[in-house]
């Protein structure tokens, strides 16, 4: 488990490509989203970055069917190596089970659940947003993508029996009919697709047990590598930035958030050349300098706001950070 949900660049690029086809240039979209320079060179994005991208695309394109178009534009490259494992699976049901197993390679922004019934199986999507509320277009894109990928894997048009969303309708009903080819309901208890059991269990044309085993092993290796790199010192620093206050977050709390023991967290941070305490010290230093420079609060109040039990302890730490007392450091910057 990570401190912050992330998403693969394949999914990010799918959103950007559809916006580009609708006349919104990449640089304008990123600017509207307020994303930092060089963001496209990252291996994965924090989930809030792509949420900002979705909201910007919604605003810039003014297209009520944007999410449906993104889902329809999903290709194997959009979902990383998982697509190859899916293509070699014996049935569509097994292919979707692989998505469940390797969901993190695509995105931490949600998970799928299959609820079998006598007539069909509900494929339910449970979104996991970050600090920012998801755009409803994100949910529509996911369900649209399930249909698009199912068509690609099966080699023929797959139509659900029924589709429903927990949110309100965004665009004309005709747009939903074109994508799903079945009744679509809104403001329901969950978002998902009901697919015939016969369709889900039909043998796939490119099923290859030996190749499926190879692709699944490769995806498992990719997932293990992602999990090993899940504890990023920078991510932990950002987490601390949002939580350092009069009461300092303890290492046990961070370890619990990550689903790790304190000892394992310590080892992984050590491998990155730092410790939990050194990160806390870095964050307190950054917050202290900003507070002393930018606010007129008494130094004693700043000390308490950063978890220092006494002002004298804060003064000693500040002198260690800057080589001078906080009052003199503040005066030099007036």
mmCIF file of C-alpha atoms in Angstrom:
data_model
loop_
_atom_site.group_PDB
_atom_site.id
_atom_site.type_symbol
_atom_site.label_atom_id
_atom_site.label_comp_id
_atom_site.label_asym_id
_atom_site.label_seq_id
_atom_site.Cartn_x
_atom_site.Cartn_y
_atom_site.Cartn_z
ATOM 1 C CA UNK A 1 0.000 0.000 0.000
ATOM 2 C CA UNK A 2 1.347 3.435 -0.904
ATOM 3 C CA UNK A 3 0.946 6.747 0.858
ATOM 4 C CA UNK A 4 -0.408 8.185 -2.355
ATOM 5 C CA UNK A 5 -2.357 6.532 -5.152
ATOM 6 C CA UNK A 6 -0.688 6.711 -8.584
ATOM 7 C CA UNK A 7 -1.607 6.049 -12.196
ATOM 8 C CA UNK A 8 0.331 4.732 -15.199
ATOM 9 C CA UNK A 9 1.378 7.063 -18.014
ATOM 10 C CA UNK A 10 -0.520 4.896 -20.505
ATOM 11 C CA UNK A 11 -3.809 6.033 -18.957
ATOM 12 C CA UNK A 12 -2.566 9.650 -18.726
ATOM 13 C CA UNK A 13 -1.602 9.693 -22.417
ATOM 14 C CA UNK A 14 -4.998 8.312 -23.430
ATOM 15 C CA UNK A 15 -6.703 11.316 -21.815
ATOM 16 C CA UNK A 16 -4.264 13.740 -23.476
ATOM 17 C CA UNK A 17 -4.691 12.088 -26.902
ATOM 18 C CA UNK A 18 -8.479 12.398 -26.850
ATOM 19 C CA UNK A 19 -8.283 16.048 -25.763
ATOM 20 C CA UNK A 20 -5.848 16.686 -28.613
ATOM 21 C CA UNK A 21 -8.247 15.112 -31.119
ATOM 22 C CA UNK A 22 -10.925 17.465 -29.800
ATOM 23 C CA UNK A 23 -8.709 20.473 -30.520
ATOM 24 C CA UNK A 24 -7.002 21.064 -27.152
ATOM 25 C CA UNK A 25 -3.223 21.134 -27.454
ATOM 26 C CA UNK A 26 -1.192 19.203 -24.901
ATOM 27 C CA UNK A 27 0.597 22.271 -23.527
ATOM 28 C CA UNK A 28 -2.679 24.173 -23.086
ATOM 29 C CA UNK A 29 -4.259 21.225 -21.294
ATOM 30 C CA UNK A 30 -1.331 20.845 -18.891
ATOM 31 C CA UNK A 31 -1.307 24.599 -18.261
ATOM 32 C CA UNK A 32 -5.045 24.598 -17.529
ATOM 33 C CA UNK A 33 -4.500 21.712 -15.117
ATOM 34 C CA UNK A 34 -1.766 23.674 -13.327
ATOM 35 C CA UNK A 35 0.698 20.804 -13.582
ATOM 36 C CA UNK A 36 4.453 21.303 -13.137
ATOM 37 C CA UNK A 37 6.978 21.389 -15.988
ATOM 38 C CA UNK A 38 8.399 18.030 -17.020
ATOM 39 C CA UNK A 39 5.389 16.151 -15.646
ATOM 40 C CA UNK A 40 5.141 13.956 -18.750
ATOM 41 C CA UNK A 41 8.628 12.547 -18.120
ATOM 42 C CA UNK A 42 7.504 10.851 -14.902
ATOM 43 C CA UNK A 43 7.016 7.099 -14.753
ATOM 44 C CA UNK A 44 3.681 7.453 -12.905
ATOM 45 C CA UNK A 45 1.479 10.328 -11.793
ATOM 46 C CA UNK A 46 -0.073 10.947 -8.389
ATOM 47 C CA UNK A 47 -3.806 10.306 -8.686
ATOM 48 C CA UNK A 48 -4.589 13.986 -7.968
ATOM 49 C CA UNK A 49 -2.509 15.009 -11.010
ATOM 50 C CA UNK A 50 -4.681 13.040 -13.404
ATOM 51 C CA UNK A 51 -7.817 14.257 -11.630
ATOM 52 C CA UNK A 52 -6.655 17.819 -12.296
ATOM 53 C CA UNK A 53 -6.039 16.801 -15.918
ATOM 54 C CA UNK A 54 -9.578 15.415 -16.183
ATOM 55 C CA UNK A 55 -11.134 18.578 -14.765
ATOM 56 C CA UNK A 56 -9.043 20.703 -17.151
ATOM 57 C CA UNK A 57 -10.052 18.550 -20.137
ATOM 58 C CA UNK A 58 -13.699 18.833 -19.138
ATOM 59 C CA UNK A 59 -13.352 22.617 -18.986
ATOM 60 C CA UNK A 60 -11.267 23.024 -22.150
ATOM 61 C CA UNK A 61 -13.193 20.677 -24.441
ATOM 62 C CA UNK A 62 -16.687 21.510 -23.137
ATOM 63 C CA UNK A 63 -17.576 18.013 -24.360
ATOM 64 C CA UNK A 64 -20.208 16.244 -22.243
ATOM 65 C CA UNK A 65 -19.134 12.931 -23.747
ATOM 66 C CA UNK A 66 -15.423 13.356 -23.075
ATOM 67 C CA UNK A 67 -15.180 10.463 -20.603
ATOM 68 C CA UNK A 68 -16.991 8.076 -22.927
ATOM 69 C CA UNK A 69 -14.647 9.058 -25.757
ATOM 70 C CA UNK A 70 -11.569 8.421 -23.596
ATOM 71 C CA UNK A 71 -12.842 4.967 -22.658
ATOM 72 C CA UNK A 72 -13.612 4.166 -26.285
ATOM 73 C CA UNK A 73 -10.072 5.266 -27.178
ATOM 74 C CA UNK A 74 -8.380 2.867 -24.765
ATOM 75 C CA UNK A 75 -5.864 0.580 -26.451
ATOM 76 C CA UNK A 76 -3.520 -2.126 -25.112
ATOM 77 C CA UNK A 77 -0.799 0.478 -24.474
ATOM 78 C CA UNK A 78 -3.211 2.293 -22.161
ATOM 79 C CA UNK A 79 -3.137 -0.509 -19.613
ATOM 80 C CA UNK A 80 0.519 -1.513 -19.594
ATOM 81 C CA UNK A 81 1.598 -5.153 -19.781
ATOM 82 C CA UNK A 82 -1.733 -6.264 -18.337
ATOM 83 C CA UNK A 83 -3.180 -6.161 -21.865
ATOM 84 C CA UNK A 84 -0.963 -9.029 -23.061
ATOM 85 C CA UNK A 85 -1.973 -11.250 -20.149
ATOM 86 C CA UNK A 86 -5.625 -10.444 -20.846
ATOM 87 C CA UNK A 87 -5.325 -11.311 -24.529
ATOM 88 C CA UNK A 88 -3.916 -14.773 -23.772
ATOM 89 C CA UNK A 89 -6.555 -15.582 -21.134
ATOM 90 C CA UNK A 90 -8.966 -18.471 -21.701
ATOM 91 C CA UNK A 91 -12.145 -16.395 -21.224
ATOM 92 C CA UNK A 92 -13.235 -12.816 -20.762
ATOM 93 C CA UNK A 93 -14.015 -13.613 -17.118
ATOM 94 C CA UNK A 94 -10.404 -14.735 -16.602
ATOM 95 C CA UNK A 95 -9.158 -11.620 -18.414
ATOM 96 C CA UNK A 96 -11.109 -9.355 -16.055
ATOM 97 C CA UNK A 97 -9.784 -11.339 -13.091
ATOM 98 C CA UNK A 98 -6.276 -10.493 -14.312
ATOM 99 C CA UNK A 99 -7.192 -6.810 -14.315
ATOM 100 C CA UNK A 100 -8.305 -7.202 -10.709
ATOM 101 C CA UNK A 101 -5.031 -8.920 -9.826
ATOM 102 C CA UNK A 102 -2.761 -6.402 -11.553
ATOM 103 C CA UNK A 103 -4.912 -3.268 -11.199
ATOM 104 C CA UNK A 104 -2.058 -1.338 -9.565
ATOM 105 C CA UNK A 105 0.013 -1.492 -12.772
ATOM 106 C CA UNK A 106 -2.721 0.536 -14.479
ATOM 107 C CA UNK A 107 -3.921 2.757 -11.650
ATOM 108 C CA UNK A 108 -4.474 2.896 -7.907
ATOM 109 C CA UNK A 109 -7.520 5.049 -8.592
ATOM 110 C CA UNK A 110 -10.057 2.270 -8.163
ATOM 111 C CA UNK A 111 -10.724 -1.444 -8.122
ATOM 112 C CA UNK A 112 -13.073 -3.866 -9.861
ATOM 113 C CA UNK A 113 -15.383 -6.351 -8.205
ATOM 114 C CA UNK A 114 -17.262 -9.193 -9.915
ATOM 115 C CA UNK A 115 -20.664 -10.148 -8.514
ATOM 116 C CA UNK A 116 -21.914 -13.333 -10.272
ATOM 117 C CA UNK A 117 -25.637 -13.975 -10.712
ATOM 118 C CA UNK A 118 -27.785 -16.565 -12.449
ATOM 119 C CA UNK A 119 -28.162 -14.532 -15.637
ATOM 120 C CA UNK A 120 -25.047 -12.412 -15.676
ATOM 121 C CA UNK A 121 -22.213 -10.976 -13.622
ATOM 122 C CA UNK A 122 -21.958 -7.405 -12.429
ATOM 123 C CA UNK A 123 -18.533 -5.851 -13.022
ATOM 124 C CA UNK A 124 -18.568 -3.112 -10.399
ATOM 125 C CA UNK A 125 -16.082 -0.246 -10.281
ATOM 126 C CA UNK A 126 -15.145 1.222 -6.904
ATOM 127 C CA UNK A 127 -13.232 4.513 -7.380
ATOM 128 C CA UNK A 128 -10.489 5.510 -4.970
ATOM 129 C CA UNK A 129 -9.923 9.240 -5.302
ATOM 130 C CA UNK A 130 -7.165 11.237 -3.643
ATOM 131 C CA UNK A 131 -7.564 14.625 -1.994
ATOM 132 C CA UNK A 132 -9.452 15.926 -5.035
ATOM 133 C CA UNK A 133 -12.914 14.708 -5.977
ATOM 134 C CA UNK A 134 -12.927 12.699 -9.203
ATOM 135 C CA UNK A 135 -14.461 14.179 -12.306
ATOM 136 C CA UNK A 136 -17.564 12.132 -13.188
ATOM 137 C CA UNK A 137 -15.992 11.758 -16.634
ATOM 138 C CA UNK A 138 -13.334 9.540 -15.033
ATOM 139 C CA UNK A 139 -15.977 7.018 -13.980
ATOM 140 C CA UNK A 140 -17.616 7.049 -17.402
ATOM 141 C CA UNK A 141 -14.233 6.492 -19.038
ATOM 142 C CA UNK A 142 -13.530 3.396 -16.920
ATOM 143 C CA UNK A 143 -16.802 1.645 -17.764
ATOM 144 C CA UNK A 144 -16.480 2.638 -21.414
ATOM 145 C CA UNK A 145 -12.940 1.225 -21.388
ATOM 146 C CA UNK A 146 -14.192 -2.126 -20.083
ATOM 147 C CA UNK A 147 -16.387 -2.445 -23.177
ATOM 148 C CA UNK A 148 -13.642 -1.243 -25.520
ATOM 149 C CA UNK A 149 -11.050 -3.676 -24.146
ATOM 150 C CA UNK A 150 -13.550 -6.538 -24.099
ATOM 151 C CA UNK A 151 -14.211 -5.944 -27.810
ATOM 152 C CA UNK A 152 -10.465 -5.970 -28.492
ATOM 153 C CA UNK A 153 -9.852 -9.180 -26.531
ATOM 154 C CA UNK A 154 -12.860 -11.065 -27.902
ATOM 155 C CA UNK A 155 -12.355 -9.875 -31.461
ATOM 156 C CA UNK A 156 -16.025 -8.954 -31.718
ATOM 157 C CA UNK A 157 -18.506 -6.451 -30.335
ATOM 158 C CA UNK A 158 -19.382 -7.149 -26.688
ATOM 159 C CA UNK A 159 -22.544 -5.544 -25.357
ATOM 160 C CA UNK A 160 -23.521 -5.543 -21.675
ATOM 161 C CA UNK A 161 -27.044 -6.436 -20.606
ATOM 162 C CA UNK A 162 -27.257 -3.295 -18.517
ATOM 163 C CA UNK A 163 -25.059 -0.405 -17.329
ATOM 164 C CA UNK A 164 -25.558 1.896 -14.385
ATOM 165 C CA UNK A 165 -23.775 4.845 -12.790
ATOM 166 C CA UNK A 166 -23.935 6.181 -9.258
ATOM 167 C CA UNK A 167 -23.735 9.711 -10.699
ATOM 168 C CA UNK A 168 -26.110 11.815 -12.768
ATOM 169 C CA UNK A 169 -26.166 11.716 -16.568
ATOM 170 C CA UNK A 170 -23.605 14.051 -18.170
ATOM 171 C CA UNK A 171 -24.615 14.077 -21.823
ATOM 172 C CA UNK A 172 -27.325 13.008 -24.271
ATOM 173 C CA UNK A 173 -28.715 9.489 -23.868
ATOM 174 C CA UNK A 174 -27.726 8.710 -27.457
ATOM 175 C CA UNK A 175 -24.046 8.953 -26.537
ATOM 176 C CA UNK A 176 -24.441 6.246 -23.907
ATOM 177 C CA UNK A 177 -26.423 4.007 -26.261
ATOM 178 C CA UNK A 178 -23.697 4.293 -28.903
ATOM 179 C CA UNK A 179 -20.999 3.187 -26.435
ATOM 180 C CA UNK A 180 -22.817 0.521 -24.428
ATOM 181 C CA UNK A 181 -25.611 -0.623 -26.745
ATOM 182 C CA UNK A 182 -27.932 -1.361 -23.816
ATOM 183 C CA UNK A 183 -30.108 0.417 -21.226
ATOM 184 C CA UNK A 184 -28.128 2.828 -19.011
ATOM 185 C CA UNK A 185 -29.395 4.074 -15.648
ATOM 186 C CA UNK A 186 -28.072 6.882 -13.466
ATOM 187 C CA UNK A 187 -27.958 7.852 -9.796
ATOM 188 C CA UNK A 188 -27.911 4.201 -8.759
ATOM 189 C CA UNK A 189 -26.261 2.495 -5.779
ATOM 190 C CA UNK A 190 -23.031 1.723 -7.675
ATOM 191 C CA UNK A 191 -21.330 2.073 -11.052
ATOM 192 C CA UNK A 192 -20.952 -1.078 -13.089
ATOM 193 C CA UNK A 193 -21.857 -3.257 -16.062
ATOM 194 C CA UNK A 194 -23.991 -6.387 -16.088
ATOM 195 C CA UNK A 195 -22.489 -8.844 -18.596
ATOM 196 C CA UNK A 196 -24.002 -12.151 -19.671
ATOM 197 C CA UNK A 197 -22.345 -15.203 -18.092
ATOM 198 C CA UNK A 198 -22.379 -16.837 -21.511
ATOM 199 C CA UNK A 199 -20.309 -13.960 -22.937
ATOM 200 C CA UNK A 200 -17.911 -13.958 -19.993
ATOM 201 C CA UNK A 201 -17.288 -17.709 -20.199
ATOM 202 C CA UNK A 202 -17.041 -18.036 -23.991
ATOM 203 C CA UNK A 203 -13.522 -19.266 -25.007
ATOM 204 C CA UNK A 204 -11.440 -16.422 -26.395
ATOM 205 C CA UNK A 205 -10.039 -16.770 -29.941
ATOM 206 C CA UNK A 206 -6.423 -16.046 -28.934
ATOM 207 C CA UNK A 207 -6.371 -18.067 -25.707
ATOM 208 C CA UNK A 208 -2.933 -19.583 -25.125
ATOM 209 C CA UNK A 209 -2.293 -21.192 -21.719
ATOM 210 C CA UNK A 210 1.495 -21.249 -22.105
ATOM 211 C CA UNK A 211 1.669 -17.635 -23.275
ATOM 212 C CA UNK A 212 -0.802 -16.589 -20.579
ATOM 213 C CA UNK A 213 1.512 -18.049 -17.953
ATOM 214 C CA UNK A 214 4.476 -16.114 -19.377
ATOM 215 C CA UNK A 215 2.571 -12.813 -19.455
ATOM 216 C CA UNK A 216 1.126 -13.335 -15.990
ATOM 217 C CA UNK A 217 4.582 -14.051 -14.586
ATOM 218 C CA UNK A 218 5.914 -10.901 -16.250
ATOM 219 C CA UNK A 219 3.046 -8.791 -14.867
ATOM 220 C CA UNK A 220 3.639 -10.272 -11.419
ATOM 221 C CA UNK A 221 7.287 -9.207 -11.656
ATOM 222 C CA UNK A 222 6.284 -5.695 -12.688
ATOM 223 C CA UNK A 223 3.861 -5.508 -9.782
ATOM 224 C CA UNK A 224 6.501 -6.721 -7.323
ATOM 225 C CA UNK A 225 8.926 -4.077 -8.598
ATOM 226 C CA UNK A 226 6.265 -1.400 -8.173
ATOM 227 C CA UNK A 227 5.574 -2.589 -4.633
ATOM 228 C CA UNK A 228 9.293 -2.544 -3.775
ATOM 229 C CA UNK A 229 9.527 1.049 -4.928
ATOM 230 C CA UNK A 230 6.281 2.017 -3.262
ATOM 231 C CA UNK A 231 7.961 3.643 -0.257
ATOM 232 C CA UNK A 232 9.361 6.800 -1.778
ATOM 233 C CA UNK A 233 11.169 9.178 0.552
ATOM 234 C CA UNK A 234 9.750 12.096 -1.448
ATOM 235 C CA UNK A 235 6.183 10.783 -1.141
ATOM 236 C CA UNK A 236 6.697 10.337 2.591
ATOM 237 C CA UNK A 237 8.077 13.879 2.825
ATOM 238 C CA UNK A 238 4.961 15.241 1.083
ATOM 239 C CA UNK A 239 2.776 13.213 3.434
ATOM 240 C CA UNK A 240 4.625 14.744 6.406
ATOM 241 C CA UNK A 241 4.236 18.254 4.963
ATOM 242 C CA UNK A 242 0.467 17.875 5.236
ATOM 243 C CA UNK A 243 0.559 16.423 8.751
ATOM 244 C CA UNK A 244 3.298 18.112 10.768
ATOM 245 C CA UNK A 245 1.617 20.286 13.390
ATOM 246 C CA UNK A 246 1.402 20.704 17.154
ATOM 247 C CA UNK A 247 1.437 16.889 17.333
ATOM 248 C CA UNK A 248 4.051 15.233 15.149
ATOM 249 C CA UNK A 249 3.075 12.132 13.146
ATOM 250 C CA UNK A 250 4.968 9.150 14.495
ATOM 251 C CA UNK A 251 6.868 6.601 12.463
ATOM 252 C CA UNK A 252 4.388 3.939 13.573
ATOM 253 C CA UNK A 253 1.579 5.944 11.943
ATOM 254 C CA UNK A 254 3.453 6.182 8.641
ATOM 255 C CA UNK A 255 4.282 2.472 8.745
ATOM 256 C CA UNK A 256 0.636 1.640 9.417
ATOM 257 C CA UNK A 257 -0.453 3.782 6.444
ATOM 258 C CA UNK A 258 1.958 1.810 4.236
ATOM 259 C CA UNK A 259 0.970 -1.564 5.648
ATOM 260 C CA UNK A 260 4.559 -2.155 6.793
ATOM 261 C CA UNK A 261 6.308 -2.821 10.050
ATOM 262 C CA UNK A 262 8.369 0.042 11.456
ATOM 263 C CA UNK A 263 11.520 -2.002 10.901
ATOM 264 C CA UNK A 264 10.709 -2.582 7.220
ATOM 265 C CA UNK A 265 9.947 1.119 6.730
ATOM 266 C CA UNK A 266 13.262 2.001 8.343
ATOM 267 C CA UNK A 267 15.146 -0.396 6.030
ATOM 268 C CA UNK A 268 13.496 0.976 2.895
ATOM 269 C CA UNK A 269 14.220 4.574 3.861
ATOM 270 C CA UNK A 270 17.800 3.640 4.714
ATOM 271 C CA UNK A 271 18.169 2.230 1.191
ATOM 272 C CA UNK A 272 17.259 5.734 -0.061
ATOM 273 C CA UNK A 273 19.828 7.391 2.197
ATOM 274 C CA UNK A 274 17.540 8.830 4.864
ATOM 275 C CA UNK A 275 15.625 8.062 8.033
ATOM 276 C CA UNK A 276 12.130 8.888 9.222
ATOM 277 C CA UNK A 277 13.517 11.367 11.751
ATOM 278 C CA UNK A 278 15.660 13.106 9.126
ATOM 279 C CA UNK A 279 12.581 13.559 6.914
ATOM 280 C CA UNK A 280 10.632 15.007 9.832
ATOM 281 C CA UNK A 281 13.521 17.395 10.486
ATOM 282 C CA UNK A 282 13.599 18.450 6.811
ATOM 283 C CA UNK A 283 9.871 19.133 6.794
ATOM 284 C CA UNK A 284 9.955 21.096 10.064
ATOM 285 C CA UNK A 285 12.845 23.161 8.704
ATOM 286 C CA UNK A 286 10.954 23.988 5.483
ATOM 287 C CA UNK A 287 7.778 24.882 7.362
ATOM 288 C CA UNK A 288 9.674 26.884 9.979
ATOM 289 C CA UNK A 289 11.547 28.993 7.416
ATOM 290 C CA UNK A 290 8.316 29.741 5.569
ATOM 291 C CA UNK A 291 6.483 30.656 8.788
ATOM 292 C CA UNK A 292 9.250 32.906 10.124
ATOM 293 C CA UNK A 293 9.718 34.597 6.750
ATOM 294 C CA UNK A 294 6.099 35.002 5.666
ATOM 295 C CA UNK A 295 4.080 35.466 8.855
ATOM 296 C CA UNK A 296 4.111 37.899 11.744
ATOM 297 C CA UNK A 297 3.276 35.202 14.290
ATOM 298 C CA UNK A 298 5.294 35.271 17.509
ATOM 299 C CA UNK A 299 8.172 32.796 17.388
ATOM 300 C CA UNK A 300 6.769 30.952 20.396
ATOM 301 C CA UNK A 301 3.527 30.248 18.481
ATOM 302 C CA UNK A 302 5.456 29.027 15.454
ATOM 303 C CA UNK A 303 7.403 26.697 17.721
ATOM 304 C CA UNK A 304 4.210 25.175 19.138
ATOM 305 C CA UNK A 305 2.632 24.855 15.674
ATOM 306 C CA UNK A 306 5.561 22.680 14.585
ATOM 307 C CA UNK A 307 5.450 20.326 17.537
ATOM 308 C CA UNK A 308 8.208 21.856 19.676
ATOM 309 C CA UNK A 309 7.346 21.514 23.343
ATOM 310 C CA UNK A 310 9.361 24.609 24.247
ATOM 311 C CA UNK A 311 10.436 27.721 22.373
ATOM 312 C CA UNK A 312 14.051 27.154 23.437
ATOM 313 C CA UNK A 313 14.115 23.799 21.631
ATOM 314 C CA UNK A 314 12.811 25.490 18.494
ATOM 315 C CA UNK A 315 15.456 28.219 18.734
ATOM 316 C CA UNK A 316 18.239 25.621 18.959
ATOM 317 C CA UNK A 317 16.866 23.721 15.969
ATOM 318 C CA UNK A 318 16.526 26.929 13.957
ATOM 319 C CA UNK A 319 20.129 27.879 14.760
ATOM 320 C CA UNK A 320 21.224 24.417 13.574
ATOM 321 C CA UNK A 321 19.297 24.881 10.322
ATOM 322 C CA UNK A 322 20.402 28.440 9.488
ATOM 323 C CA UNK A 323 23.372 29.296 11.686
ATOM 324 C CA UNK A 324 21.498 32.085 13.462
ATOM 325 C CA UNK A 325 18.549 32.668 15.832
ATOM 326 C CA UNK A 326 15.096 32.970 14.215
ATOM 327 C CA UNK A 327 14.610 36.613 15.267
ATOM 328 C CA UNK A 328 17.806 37.712 13.515
ATOM 329 C CA UNK A 329 17.041 35.548 10.454
ATOM 330 C CA UNK A 330 13.570 37.160 10.186
ATOM 331 C CA UNK A 331 14.986 40.682 10.569
ATOM 332 C CA UNK A 332 17.499 40.155 7.736
ATOM 333 C CA UNK A 333 14.591 39.317 5.404
ATOM 334 C CA UNK A 334 12.420 42.330 6.202
#
